[in-house]
Coordinates of C-alpha atoms in Angstrom, one line a residue:
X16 CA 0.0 0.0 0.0
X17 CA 1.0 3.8 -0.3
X18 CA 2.5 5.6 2.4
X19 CA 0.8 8.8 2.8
X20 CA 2.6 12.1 2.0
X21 CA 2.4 15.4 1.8
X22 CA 0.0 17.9 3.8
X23 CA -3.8 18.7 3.9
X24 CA -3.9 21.6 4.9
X25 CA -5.7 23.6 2.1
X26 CA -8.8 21.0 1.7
X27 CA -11.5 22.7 2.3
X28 CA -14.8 21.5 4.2
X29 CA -16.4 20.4 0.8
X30 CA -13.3 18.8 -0.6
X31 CA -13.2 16.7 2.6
X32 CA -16.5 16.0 2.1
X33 CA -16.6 14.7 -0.9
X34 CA -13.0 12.4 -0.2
X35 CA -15.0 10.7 2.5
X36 CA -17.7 10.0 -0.1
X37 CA -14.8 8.7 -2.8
X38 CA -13.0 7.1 -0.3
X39 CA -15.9 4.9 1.2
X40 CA -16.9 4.2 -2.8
X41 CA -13.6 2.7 -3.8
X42 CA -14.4 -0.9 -3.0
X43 CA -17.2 -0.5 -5.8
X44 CA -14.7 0.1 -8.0
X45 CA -13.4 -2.3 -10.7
X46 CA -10.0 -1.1 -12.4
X47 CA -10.5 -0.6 -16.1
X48 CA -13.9 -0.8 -15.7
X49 CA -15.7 2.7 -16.0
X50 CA -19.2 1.5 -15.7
X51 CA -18.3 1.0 -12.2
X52 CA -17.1 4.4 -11.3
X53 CA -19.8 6.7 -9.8
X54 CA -21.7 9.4 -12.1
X55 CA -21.9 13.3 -11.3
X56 CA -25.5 12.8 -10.8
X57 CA -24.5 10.2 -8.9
X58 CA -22.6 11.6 -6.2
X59 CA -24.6 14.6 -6.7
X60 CA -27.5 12.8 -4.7
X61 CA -25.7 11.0 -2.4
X62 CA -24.4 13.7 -0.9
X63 CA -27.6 15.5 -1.0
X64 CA -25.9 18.9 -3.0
X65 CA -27.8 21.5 -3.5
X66 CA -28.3 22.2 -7.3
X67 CA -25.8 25.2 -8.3
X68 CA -25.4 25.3 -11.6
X69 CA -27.0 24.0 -15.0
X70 CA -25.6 20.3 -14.8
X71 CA -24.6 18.4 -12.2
X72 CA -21.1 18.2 -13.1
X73 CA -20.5 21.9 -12.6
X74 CA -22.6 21.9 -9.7
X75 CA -20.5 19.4 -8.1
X76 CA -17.6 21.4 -9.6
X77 CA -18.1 24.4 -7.0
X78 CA -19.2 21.7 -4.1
X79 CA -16.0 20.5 -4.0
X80 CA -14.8 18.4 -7.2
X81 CA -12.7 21.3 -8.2
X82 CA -10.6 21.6 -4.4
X83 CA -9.8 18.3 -3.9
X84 CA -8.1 17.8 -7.6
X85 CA -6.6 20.8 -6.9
X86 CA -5.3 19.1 -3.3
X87 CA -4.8 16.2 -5.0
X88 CA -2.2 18.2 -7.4
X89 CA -0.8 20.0 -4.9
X90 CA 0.4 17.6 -2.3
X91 CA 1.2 14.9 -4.7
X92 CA -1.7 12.2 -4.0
X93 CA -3.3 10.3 -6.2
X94 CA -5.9 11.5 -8.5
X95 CA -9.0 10.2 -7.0
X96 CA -11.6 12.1 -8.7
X97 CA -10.7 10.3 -11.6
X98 CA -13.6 8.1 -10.3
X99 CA -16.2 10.6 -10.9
X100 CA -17.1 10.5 -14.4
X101 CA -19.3 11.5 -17.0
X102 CA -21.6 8.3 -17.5
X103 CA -22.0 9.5 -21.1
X104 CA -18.9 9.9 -22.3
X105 CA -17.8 6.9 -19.5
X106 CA -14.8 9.0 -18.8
X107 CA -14.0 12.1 -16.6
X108 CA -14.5 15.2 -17.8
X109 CA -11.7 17.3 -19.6
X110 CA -10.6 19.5 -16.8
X111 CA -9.7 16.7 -15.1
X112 CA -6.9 15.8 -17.3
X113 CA -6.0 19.7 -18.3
X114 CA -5.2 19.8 -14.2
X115 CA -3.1 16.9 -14.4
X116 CA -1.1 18.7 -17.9
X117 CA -2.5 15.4 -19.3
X118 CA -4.0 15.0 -22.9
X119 CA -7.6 13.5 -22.6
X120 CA -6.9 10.6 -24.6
X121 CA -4.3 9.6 -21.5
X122 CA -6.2 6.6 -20.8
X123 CA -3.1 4.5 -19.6
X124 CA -2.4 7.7 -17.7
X125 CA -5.6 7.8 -15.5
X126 CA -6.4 4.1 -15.2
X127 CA -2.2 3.9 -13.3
X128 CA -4.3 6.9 -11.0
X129 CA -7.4 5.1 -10.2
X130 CA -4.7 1.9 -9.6
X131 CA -2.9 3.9 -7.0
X132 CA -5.8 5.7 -5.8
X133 CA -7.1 2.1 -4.6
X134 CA -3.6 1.3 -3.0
X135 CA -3.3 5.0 -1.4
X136 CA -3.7 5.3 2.3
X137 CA -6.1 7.5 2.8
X138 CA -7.1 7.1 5.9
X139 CA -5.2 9.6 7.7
X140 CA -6.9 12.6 5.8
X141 CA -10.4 12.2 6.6
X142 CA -11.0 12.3 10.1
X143 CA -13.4 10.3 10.2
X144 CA -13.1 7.5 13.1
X145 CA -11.6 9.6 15.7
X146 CA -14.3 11.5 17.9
X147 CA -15.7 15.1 16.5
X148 CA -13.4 17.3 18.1
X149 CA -14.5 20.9 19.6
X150 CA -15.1 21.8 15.4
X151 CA -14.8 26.0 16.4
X152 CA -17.6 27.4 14.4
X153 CA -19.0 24.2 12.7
X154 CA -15.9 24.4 10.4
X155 CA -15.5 20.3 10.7
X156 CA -19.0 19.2 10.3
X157 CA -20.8 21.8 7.8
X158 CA -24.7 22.6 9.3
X159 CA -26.0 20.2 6.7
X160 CA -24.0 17.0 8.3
X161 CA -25.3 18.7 12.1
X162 CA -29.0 18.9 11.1
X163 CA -29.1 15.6 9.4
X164 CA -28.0 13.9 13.0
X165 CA -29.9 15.8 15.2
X166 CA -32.9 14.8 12.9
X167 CA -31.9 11.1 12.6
X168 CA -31.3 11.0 16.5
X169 CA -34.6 12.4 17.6
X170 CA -36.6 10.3 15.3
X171 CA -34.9 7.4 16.5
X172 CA -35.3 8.9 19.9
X173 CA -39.0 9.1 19.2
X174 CA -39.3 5.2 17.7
X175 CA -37.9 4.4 21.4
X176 CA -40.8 6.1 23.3
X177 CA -43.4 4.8 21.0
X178 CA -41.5 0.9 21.4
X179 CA -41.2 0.9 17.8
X180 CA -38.2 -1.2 16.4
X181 CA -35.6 0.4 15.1
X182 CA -32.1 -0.2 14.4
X183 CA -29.3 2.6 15.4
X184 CA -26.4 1.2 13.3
X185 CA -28.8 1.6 9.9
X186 CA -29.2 5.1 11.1
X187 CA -25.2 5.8 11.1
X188 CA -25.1 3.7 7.8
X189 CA -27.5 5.7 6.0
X190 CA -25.8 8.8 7.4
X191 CA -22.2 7.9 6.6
X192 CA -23.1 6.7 3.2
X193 CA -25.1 10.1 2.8
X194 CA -22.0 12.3 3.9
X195 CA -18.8 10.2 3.2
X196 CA -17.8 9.8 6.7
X197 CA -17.5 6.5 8.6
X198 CA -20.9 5.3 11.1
X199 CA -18.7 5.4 13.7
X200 CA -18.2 9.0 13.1
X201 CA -22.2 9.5 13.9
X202 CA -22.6 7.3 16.2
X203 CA -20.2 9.8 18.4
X204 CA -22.2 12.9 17.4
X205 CA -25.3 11.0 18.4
X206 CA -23.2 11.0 21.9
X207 CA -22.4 14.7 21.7
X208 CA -25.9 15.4 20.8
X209 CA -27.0 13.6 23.9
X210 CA -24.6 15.7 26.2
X211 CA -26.3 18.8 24.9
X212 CA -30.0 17.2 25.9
X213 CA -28.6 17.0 29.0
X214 CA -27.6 19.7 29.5
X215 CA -30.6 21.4 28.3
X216 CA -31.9 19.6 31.5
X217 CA -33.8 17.2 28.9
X218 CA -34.1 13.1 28.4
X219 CA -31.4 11.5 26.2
X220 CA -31.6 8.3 24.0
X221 CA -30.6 5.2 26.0
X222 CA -27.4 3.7 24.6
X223 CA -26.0 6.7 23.0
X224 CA -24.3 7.7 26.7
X225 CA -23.7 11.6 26.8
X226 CA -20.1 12.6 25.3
X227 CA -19.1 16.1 26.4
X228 CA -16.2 16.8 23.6
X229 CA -17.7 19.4 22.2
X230 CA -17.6 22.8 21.7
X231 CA -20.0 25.8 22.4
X232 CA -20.2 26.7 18.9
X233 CA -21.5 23.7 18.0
X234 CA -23.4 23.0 21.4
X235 CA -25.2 25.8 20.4
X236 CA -25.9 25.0 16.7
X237 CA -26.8 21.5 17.9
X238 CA -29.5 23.1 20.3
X239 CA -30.7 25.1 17.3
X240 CA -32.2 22.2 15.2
X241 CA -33.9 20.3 18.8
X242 CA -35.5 23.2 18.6
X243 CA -36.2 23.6 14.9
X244 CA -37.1 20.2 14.2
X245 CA -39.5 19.7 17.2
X246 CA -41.0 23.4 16.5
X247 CA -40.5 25.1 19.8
X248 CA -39.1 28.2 20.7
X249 CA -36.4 27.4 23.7
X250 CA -34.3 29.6 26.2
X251 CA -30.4 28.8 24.3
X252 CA -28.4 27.4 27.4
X253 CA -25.6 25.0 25.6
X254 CA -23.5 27.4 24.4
X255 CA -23.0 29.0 28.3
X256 CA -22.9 25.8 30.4
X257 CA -20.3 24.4 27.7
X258 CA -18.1 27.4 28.4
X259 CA -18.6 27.4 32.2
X260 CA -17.5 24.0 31.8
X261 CA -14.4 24.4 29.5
X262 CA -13.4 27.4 31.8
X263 CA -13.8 25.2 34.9
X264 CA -11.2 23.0 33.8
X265 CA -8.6 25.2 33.5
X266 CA -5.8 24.6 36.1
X267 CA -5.3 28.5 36.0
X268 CA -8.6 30.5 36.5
X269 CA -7.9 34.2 37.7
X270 CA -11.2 36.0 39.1
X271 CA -12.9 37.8 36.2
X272 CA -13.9 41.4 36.4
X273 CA -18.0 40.5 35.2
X274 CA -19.9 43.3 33.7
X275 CA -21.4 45.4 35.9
X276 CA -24.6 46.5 33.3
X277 CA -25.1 43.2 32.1
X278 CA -27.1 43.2 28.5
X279 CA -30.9 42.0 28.6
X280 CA -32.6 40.4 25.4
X281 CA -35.7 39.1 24.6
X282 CA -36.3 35.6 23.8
X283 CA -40.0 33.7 23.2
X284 CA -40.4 30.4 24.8
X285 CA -42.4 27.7 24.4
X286 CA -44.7 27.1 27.6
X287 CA -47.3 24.6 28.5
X288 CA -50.5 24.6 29.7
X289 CA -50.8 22.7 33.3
X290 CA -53.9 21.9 35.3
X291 CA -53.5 23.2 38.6
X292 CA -55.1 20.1 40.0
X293 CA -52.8 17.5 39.1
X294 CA -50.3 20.1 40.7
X295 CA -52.0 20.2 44.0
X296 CA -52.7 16.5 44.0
X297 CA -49.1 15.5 43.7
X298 CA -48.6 17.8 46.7
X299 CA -51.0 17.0 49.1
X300 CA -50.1 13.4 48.4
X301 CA -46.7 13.5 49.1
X302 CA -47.3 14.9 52.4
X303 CA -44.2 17.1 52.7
X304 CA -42.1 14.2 51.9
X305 CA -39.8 13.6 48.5
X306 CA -40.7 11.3 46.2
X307 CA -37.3 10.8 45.0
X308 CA -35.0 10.9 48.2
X309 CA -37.6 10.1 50.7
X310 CA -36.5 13.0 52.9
X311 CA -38.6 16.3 54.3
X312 CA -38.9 19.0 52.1
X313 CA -35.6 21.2 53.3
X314 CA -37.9 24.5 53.8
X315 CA -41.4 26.1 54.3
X316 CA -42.5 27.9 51.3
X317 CA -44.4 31.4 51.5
X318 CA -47.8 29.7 51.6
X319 CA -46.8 27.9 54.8
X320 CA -46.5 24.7 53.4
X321 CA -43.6 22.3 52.7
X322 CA -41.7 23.4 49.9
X323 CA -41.8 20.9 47.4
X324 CA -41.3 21.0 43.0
X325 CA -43.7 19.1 41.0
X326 CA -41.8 16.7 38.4
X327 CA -42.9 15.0 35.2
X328 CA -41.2 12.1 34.6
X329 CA -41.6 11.9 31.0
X330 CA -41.0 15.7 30.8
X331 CA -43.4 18.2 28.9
X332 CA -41.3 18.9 26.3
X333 CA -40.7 15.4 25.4
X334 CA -44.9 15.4 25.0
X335 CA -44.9 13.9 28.5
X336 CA -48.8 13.8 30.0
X337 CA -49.7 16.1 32.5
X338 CA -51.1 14.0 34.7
X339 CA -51.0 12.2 38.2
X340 CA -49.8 8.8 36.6
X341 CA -46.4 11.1 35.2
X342 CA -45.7 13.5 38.0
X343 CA -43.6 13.5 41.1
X344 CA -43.1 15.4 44.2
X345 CA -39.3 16.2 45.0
X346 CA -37.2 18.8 46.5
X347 CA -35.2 21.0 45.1
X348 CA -31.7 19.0 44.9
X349 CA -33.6 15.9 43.2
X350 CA -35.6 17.5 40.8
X351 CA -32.4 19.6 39.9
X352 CA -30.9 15.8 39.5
X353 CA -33.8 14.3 37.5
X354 CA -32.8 17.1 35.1
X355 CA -29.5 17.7 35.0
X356 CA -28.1 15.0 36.8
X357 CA -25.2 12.5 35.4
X358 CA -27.1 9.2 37.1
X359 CA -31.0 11.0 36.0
X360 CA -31.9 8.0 33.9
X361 CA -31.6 5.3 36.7
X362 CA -33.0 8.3 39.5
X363 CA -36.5 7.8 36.9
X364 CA -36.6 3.7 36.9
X365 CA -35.9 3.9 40.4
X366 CA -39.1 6.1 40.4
X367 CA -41.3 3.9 38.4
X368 CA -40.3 0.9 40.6
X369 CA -41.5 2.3 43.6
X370 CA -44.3 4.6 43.0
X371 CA -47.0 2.1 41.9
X372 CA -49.5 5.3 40.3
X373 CA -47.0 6.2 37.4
X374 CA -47.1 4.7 34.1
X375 CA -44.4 4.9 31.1
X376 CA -45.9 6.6 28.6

């Protein structure tokens, strides 16, 4: 096999893109064989490009055909998009040669390319197995990539609460073969997207174990489609717990100034409608006692009573019933935990095991 040389530095976000997709197409590919290379149109749709131009080739020209030849020039690798053809003509198209200084005729010439290109290692320029790193401003994975796994995880996390089967590795599949990146890839952004659930104090998809290597900037995009894709207007909070977190860690913290006129905006919300009832019902039941720890409420609220927070188990926003067979009394500390808490998921079986009125909805 090849040994790997040169730099990547100058691929750009499409370019790498694109590589993935090649890359993971390869082992279609039959040497001296056109018919089995992959058509503009082709990749076109698998990747899901948006139409730029008149014909798909010179769409996929500006979407990053053109910058990785160009790479593949300028740091001496193989020429991979040899692969991409046009299925009329069975061959690439002329600028493919013309980058190479090759006459179009070449065909020795670009078969000897697709040869190495299917010995190359290409593994260590794509990225694609080691864990999303913080990605500063999304520069990694583009929005499109981001969107398509928050959607795929909270259908998948909606199959789960209706007990419908489903399969998570055909989810990463379909993604990876969609974007050119490996399932493993998703399968840890399904983990980072589950880390910024939680930390939006909401429920996260069981087996896909929160994985906090992320960044705010993408945190915060992240939040943006939950709350796009389920319709509701939210409070962002990703993007600030992230960075208390990141600036916790440092071994070297000095004592910030603040602001001392701190900026106000206004945000909408999405709120829900609650019967008072079931509210009052949960309290008077619990008798001043937490449902979660078992322990007196720690004060007396205003009203004179115990002070105690009603819970849902299966939480509003997660279309959770509001209702006496999905609700809770706990203090303050354990209904902070049901939320936010590292061990919330077993805190909720532990729940319905013991508290014979709730139901899993």
């Amino acid at each position: 096999m090849h040994e790997a040389s040169g730099t990547d530095d100058t691929l750009d976000a499409p370019g790498r893109r694109l590589l993935r997709f090649l890359v993971a197409y390869l082992p279609k590919i039959k040497l001296g064989a056109p018919e089995t290379y992959v058509g503009y149109k082709e990749v076109h749709d698998a990747l899901k490009l948006p139409m730029l131009a008149n014909t798909y080739g010179r769409s996929l020209e500006v979407q990053g055909l053109v910058s990785l030849a160009d790479w593949t020039v300028k740091t001496g690798k193989p020429g991979i998009t040899g692969i991409v053809i046009d299925k009329i003509m069975n061959m690439p198209g002329p600028k493919y040669f013309k980058l190479f200084n090759r006459k179009r005729e070449d065909f020795p010439w670009w078969r000897s390319e697709i040869e190495k290109s299917l010995e190359f290692s290409w593994q260590p320029y794509l990225n694609s197995d080691a864990p999303p790193s913080d990605d500063a401003g999304g520069e990694s994975w583009t929005k499109e990539e981001l969107a398509a796994s928050v959607q795929a995880y909270l259908e998948m996390q909606q199959l789960d609460r209706d007990h419908k089967p489903y399969t998570k590795r055909k989810y990463y599949e379909d993604l990876a073969e969609r974007f050119g990146r490996s399932a493993k890839a998703f399968e840890y952004r399904m983990q980072n997207i589950s880390y910024v659930l939680s930390v939006m104090g909401r429920d996260w998809l069981t087996g896909l174990k929160p994985a906090k290597n992320v960044g705010a900037n993408v945190a915060a995009q992240i939040e943006e489609f939950i709350a796009k894709f389920e319709g509701k207007a939210i409070t962002p909070v990703a993007a600030f717990e992230i960075s208390v977190r990141d600036n916790i860690s440092k071994s070297d913290l000095p004592e910030p100034a603040g602001n001392q006129t701190p900026k106000a905006s206004t945000a909408s919300v999405t709120q829900y409608e609650r019967d008072a009832r079931v509210k009052a019902w949960i309290l008077k039941k619990a008798k001043g006692i937490c449902e979660c720890c078992k322990q007196e409420a720690p004060f007396t609220g205003p009203d004179g009573r115990p002070f105690l927070e009603v819970h849902h188990v299966r939480k509003l926003a997660e279309k959770g019933a509001d209702s006496t067979e999905n609700a809770v009394a706990v203090c303050p500390n354990c209904h902070r935990e049901l939320h936010y808490g590292q061990n919330s998921k077993s805190l909720v079986e532990s729940l319905y095991e013991r508290i014979p009125r709730l139901k899993r909805q």
